[in-house]
Coordinates of C-alpha atoms in Angstrom, one line a residue:
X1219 CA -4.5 113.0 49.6
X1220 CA -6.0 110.0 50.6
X1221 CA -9.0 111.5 52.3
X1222 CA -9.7 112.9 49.0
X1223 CA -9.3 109.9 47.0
X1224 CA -11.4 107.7 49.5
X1225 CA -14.2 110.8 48.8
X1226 CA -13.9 110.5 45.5
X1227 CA -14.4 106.4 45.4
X1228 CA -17.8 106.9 47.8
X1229 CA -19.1 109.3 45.7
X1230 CA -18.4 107.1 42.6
X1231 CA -20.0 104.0 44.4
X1232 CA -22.9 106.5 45.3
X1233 CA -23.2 107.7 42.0
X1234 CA -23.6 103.6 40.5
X1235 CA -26.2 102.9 43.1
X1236 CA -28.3 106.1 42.4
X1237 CA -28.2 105.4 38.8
X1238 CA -28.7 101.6 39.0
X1239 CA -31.2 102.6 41.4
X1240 CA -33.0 104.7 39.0
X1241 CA -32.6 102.2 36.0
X1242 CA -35.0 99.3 38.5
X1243 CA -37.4 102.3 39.2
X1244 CA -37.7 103.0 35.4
X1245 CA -38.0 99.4 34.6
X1246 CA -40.8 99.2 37.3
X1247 CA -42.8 101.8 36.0
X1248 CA -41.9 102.3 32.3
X1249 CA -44.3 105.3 31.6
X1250 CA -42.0 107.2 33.9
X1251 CA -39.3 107.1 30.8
X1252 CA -41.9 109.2 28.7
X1253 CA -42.4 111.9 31.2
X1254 CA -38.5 112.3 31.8
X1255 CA -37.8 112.3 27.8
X1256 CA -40.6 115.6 27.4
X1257 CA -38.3 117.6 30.9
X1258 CA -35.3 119.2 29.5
X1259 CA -33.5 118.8 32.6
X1260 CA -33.6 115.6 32.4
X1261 CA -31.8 116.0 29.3
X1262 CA -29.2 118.3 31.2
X1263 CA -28.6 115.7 33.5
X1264 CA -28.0 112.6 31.1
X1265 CA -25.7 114.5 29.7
X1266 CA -23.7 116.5 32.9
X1267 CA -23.2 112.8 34.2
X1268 CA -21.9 111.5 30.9
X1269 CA -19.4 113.9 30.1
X1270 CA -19.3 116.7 32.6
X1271 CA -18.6 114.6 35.5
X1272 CA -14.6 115.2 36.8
X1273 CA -15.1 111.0 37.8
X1274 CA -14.6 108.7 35.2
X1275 CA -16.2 105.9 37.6
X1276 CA -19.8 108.1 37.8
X1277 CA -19.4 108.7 33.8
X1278 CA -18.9 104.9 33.4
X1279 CA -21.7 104.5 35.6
X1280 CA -24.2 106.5 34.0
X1281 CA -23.1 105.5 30.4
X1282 CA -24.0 101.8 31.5
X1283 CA -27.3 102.8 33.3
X1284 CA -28.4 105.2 31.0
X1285 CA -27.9 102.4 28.1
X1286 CA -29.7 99.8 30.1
X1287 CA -32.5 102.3 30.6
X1288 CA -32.9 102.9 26.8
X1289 CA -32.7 99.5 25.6
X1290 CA -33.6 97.1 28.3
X1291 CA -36.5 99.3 30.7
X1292 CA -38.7 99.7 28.0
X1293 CA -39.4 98.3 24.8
X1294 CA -39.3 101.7 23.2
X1295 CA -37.3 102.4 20.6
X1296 CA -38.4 105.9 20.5
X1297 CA -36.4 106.7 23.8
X1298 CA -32.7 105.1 21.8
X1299 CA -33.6 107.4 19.2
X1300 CA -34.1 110.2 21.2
X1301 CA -30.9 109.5 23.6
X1302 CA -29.0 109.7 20.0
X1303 CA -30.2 112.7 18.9
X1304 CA -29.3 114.3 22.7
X1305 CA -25.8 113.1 22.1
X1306 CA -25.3 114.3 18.9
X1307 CA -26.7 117.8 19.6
X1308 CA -23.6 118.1 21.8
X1309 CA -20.3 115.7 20.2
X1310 CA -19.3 119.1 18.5
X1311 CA -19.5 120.9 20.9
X1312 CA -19.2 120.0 24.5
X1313 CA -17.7 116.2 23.8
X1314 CA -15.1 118.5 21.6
X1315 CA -14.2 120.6 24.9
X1316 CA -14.1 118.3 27.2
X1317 CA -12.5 115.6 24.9
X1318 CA -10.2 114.5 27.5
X1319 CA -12.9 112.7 29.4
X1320 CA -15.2 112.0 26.2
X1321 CA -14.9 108.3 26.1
X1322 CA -18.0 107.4 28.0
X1323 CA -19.8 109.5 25.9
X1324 CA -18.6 108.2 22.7
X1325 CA -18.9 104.4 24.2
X1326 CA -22.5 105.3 25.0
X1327 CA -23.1 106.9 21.4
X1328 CA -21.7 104.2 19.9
X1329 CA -23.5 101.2 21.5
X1330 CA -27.4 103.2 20.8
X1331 CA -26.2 103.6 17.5
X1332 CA -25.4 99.4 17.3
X1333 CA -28.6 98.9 19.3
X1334 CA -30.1 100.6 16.2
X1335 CA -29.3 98.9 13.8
X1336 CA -29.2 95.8 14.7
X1337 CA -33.0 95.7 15.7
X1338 CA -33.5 97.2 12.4
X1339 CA -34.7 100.5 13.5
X1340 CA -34.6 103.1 10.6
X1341 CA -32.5 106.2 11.7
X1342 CA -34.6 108.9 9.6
X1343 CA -31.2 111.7 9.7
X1344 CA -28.6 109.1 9.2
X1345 CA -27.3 110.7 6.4
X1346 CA -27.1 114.4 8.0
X1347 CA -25.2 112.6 11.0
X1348 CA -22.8 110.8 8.7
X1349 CA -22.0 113.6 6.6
X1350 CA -20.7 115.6 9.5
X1351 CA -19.4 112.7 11.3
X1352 CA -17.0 112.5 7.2
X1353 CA -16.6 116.2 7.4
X1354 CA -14.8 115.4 10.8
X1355 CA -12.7 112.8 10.2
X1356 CA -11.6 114.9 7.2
X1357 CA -10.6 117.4 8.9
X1358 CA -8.4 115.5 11.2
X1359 CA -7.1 113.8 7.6
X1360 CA -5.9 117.4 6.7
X1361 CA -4.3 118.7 9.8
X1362 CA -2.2 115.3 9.8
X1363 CA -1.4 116.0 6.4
X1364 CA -0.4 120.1 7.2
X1365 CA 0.8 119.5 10.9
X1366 CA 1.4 115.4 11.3
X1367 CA -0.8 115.7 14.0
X1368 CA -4.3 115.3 14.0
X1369 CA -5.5 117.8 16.1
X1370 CA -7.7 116.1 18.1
X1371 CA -6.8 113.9 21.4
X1372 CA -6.9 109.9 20.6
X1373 CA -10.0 108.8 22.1
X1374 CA -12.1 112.0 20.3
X1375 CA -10.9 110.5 17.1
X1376 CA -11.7 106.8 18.2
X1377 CA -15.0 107.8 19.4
X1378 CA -15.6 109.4 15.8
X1379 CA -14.5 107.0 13.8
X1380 CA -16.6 104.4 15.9
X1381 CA -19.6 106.7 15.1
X1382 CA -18.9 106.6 11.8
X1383 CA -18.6 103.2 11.6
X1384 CA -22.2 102.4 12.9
X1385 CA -23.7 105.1 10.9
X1386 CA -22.4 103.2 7.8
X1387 CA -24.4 100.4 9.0
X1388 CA -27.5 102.0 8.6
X1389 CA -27.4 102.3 4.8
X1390 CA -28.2 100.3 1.6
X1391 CA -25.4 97.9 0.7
X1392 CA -24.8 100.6 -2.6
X1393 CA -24.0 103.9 -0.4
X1394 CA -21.7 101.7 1.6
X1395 CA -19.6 101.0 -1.2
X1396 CA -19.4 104.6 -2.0
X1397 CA -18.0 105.4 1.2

């Protein structure tokens, strides 16, 4: 069991110097980011090592790098914005069925969504993402009122209701209230 365990710490420890690796290289050379947003396994891969990956260490890693890559390596906005829209194409589906080991995910989705807004990018389907982000939430409202259980593990809801939450800070003071 130990053998295993010492594995699983040097392919963590791999896994963080790879990726901080790749977050200098991209920093370096900036350009790079654009060709790597256009290749869909790229895309694949961002997401496999946020939420698909059995090690929490590597999915801690790579939420970390991959936030450092899209807010500090370039000075794109473009490239948050599309890292957003990745994640979201997938927190109903995939973050729902691995939920268990979700929490990088939703840490990662969270802090784009707060680099968002508060360097005042505009977030043009804010609204689409908040209304299903409310639809969730009450869901989870109505099988705690049916059941007394919400039907999802803790950290799924946390990581919706933190979603949420910075979603609401994209919108005029007046559509707050009305949330």
């Amino acid at each position: 069991a130990g053998q295993g365990r010492n594995i699983d710490i040097d392919y963590a420890r791999l896994a963080r110097e790879s990726l901080e690796v790749l977050t200098l290289a991209i920093a370096l050379c900036p350009t790079a980011l654009d060709s790597l947003a256009k290749d869909k396994y790229w895309h694949g891969f961002l997401v496999d090592l946020v939420l698909l990956s059995p090690a929490p260490l590597v999915r801690g890693s790579a939420a970390e790098q991959f936030l450092l890559i899209c807010t500090r390596a370039t000075s794109d906005s473009g490239h948050v914005k599309l890292m957003v829209n990745l994640l979201f194409t997938v927190v109903h589906t995939l973050a729902k069925e691995r939920a268990e080991q979700s929490a990088e995910f939703f840490l990662l989705l969270t802090r784009l969504l707060s680099y968002l807004s508060s360097t005042g990018v505009v977030l043009s389907n804010c609204g689409a993402l908040l209304s299903k982000q409310l639809e969730t939430l009450s869901n989870v409202r109505e099988s705690v009122m049916k059941t007394g259980h919400p039907g999802v593990i803790g950290s799924t809801l946390e990581g919706h209701l933190a979603i949420t939450r910075e979603l609401v800070l994209f919108l005029p003071p007046d559509r707050k209230l009305d949330i």
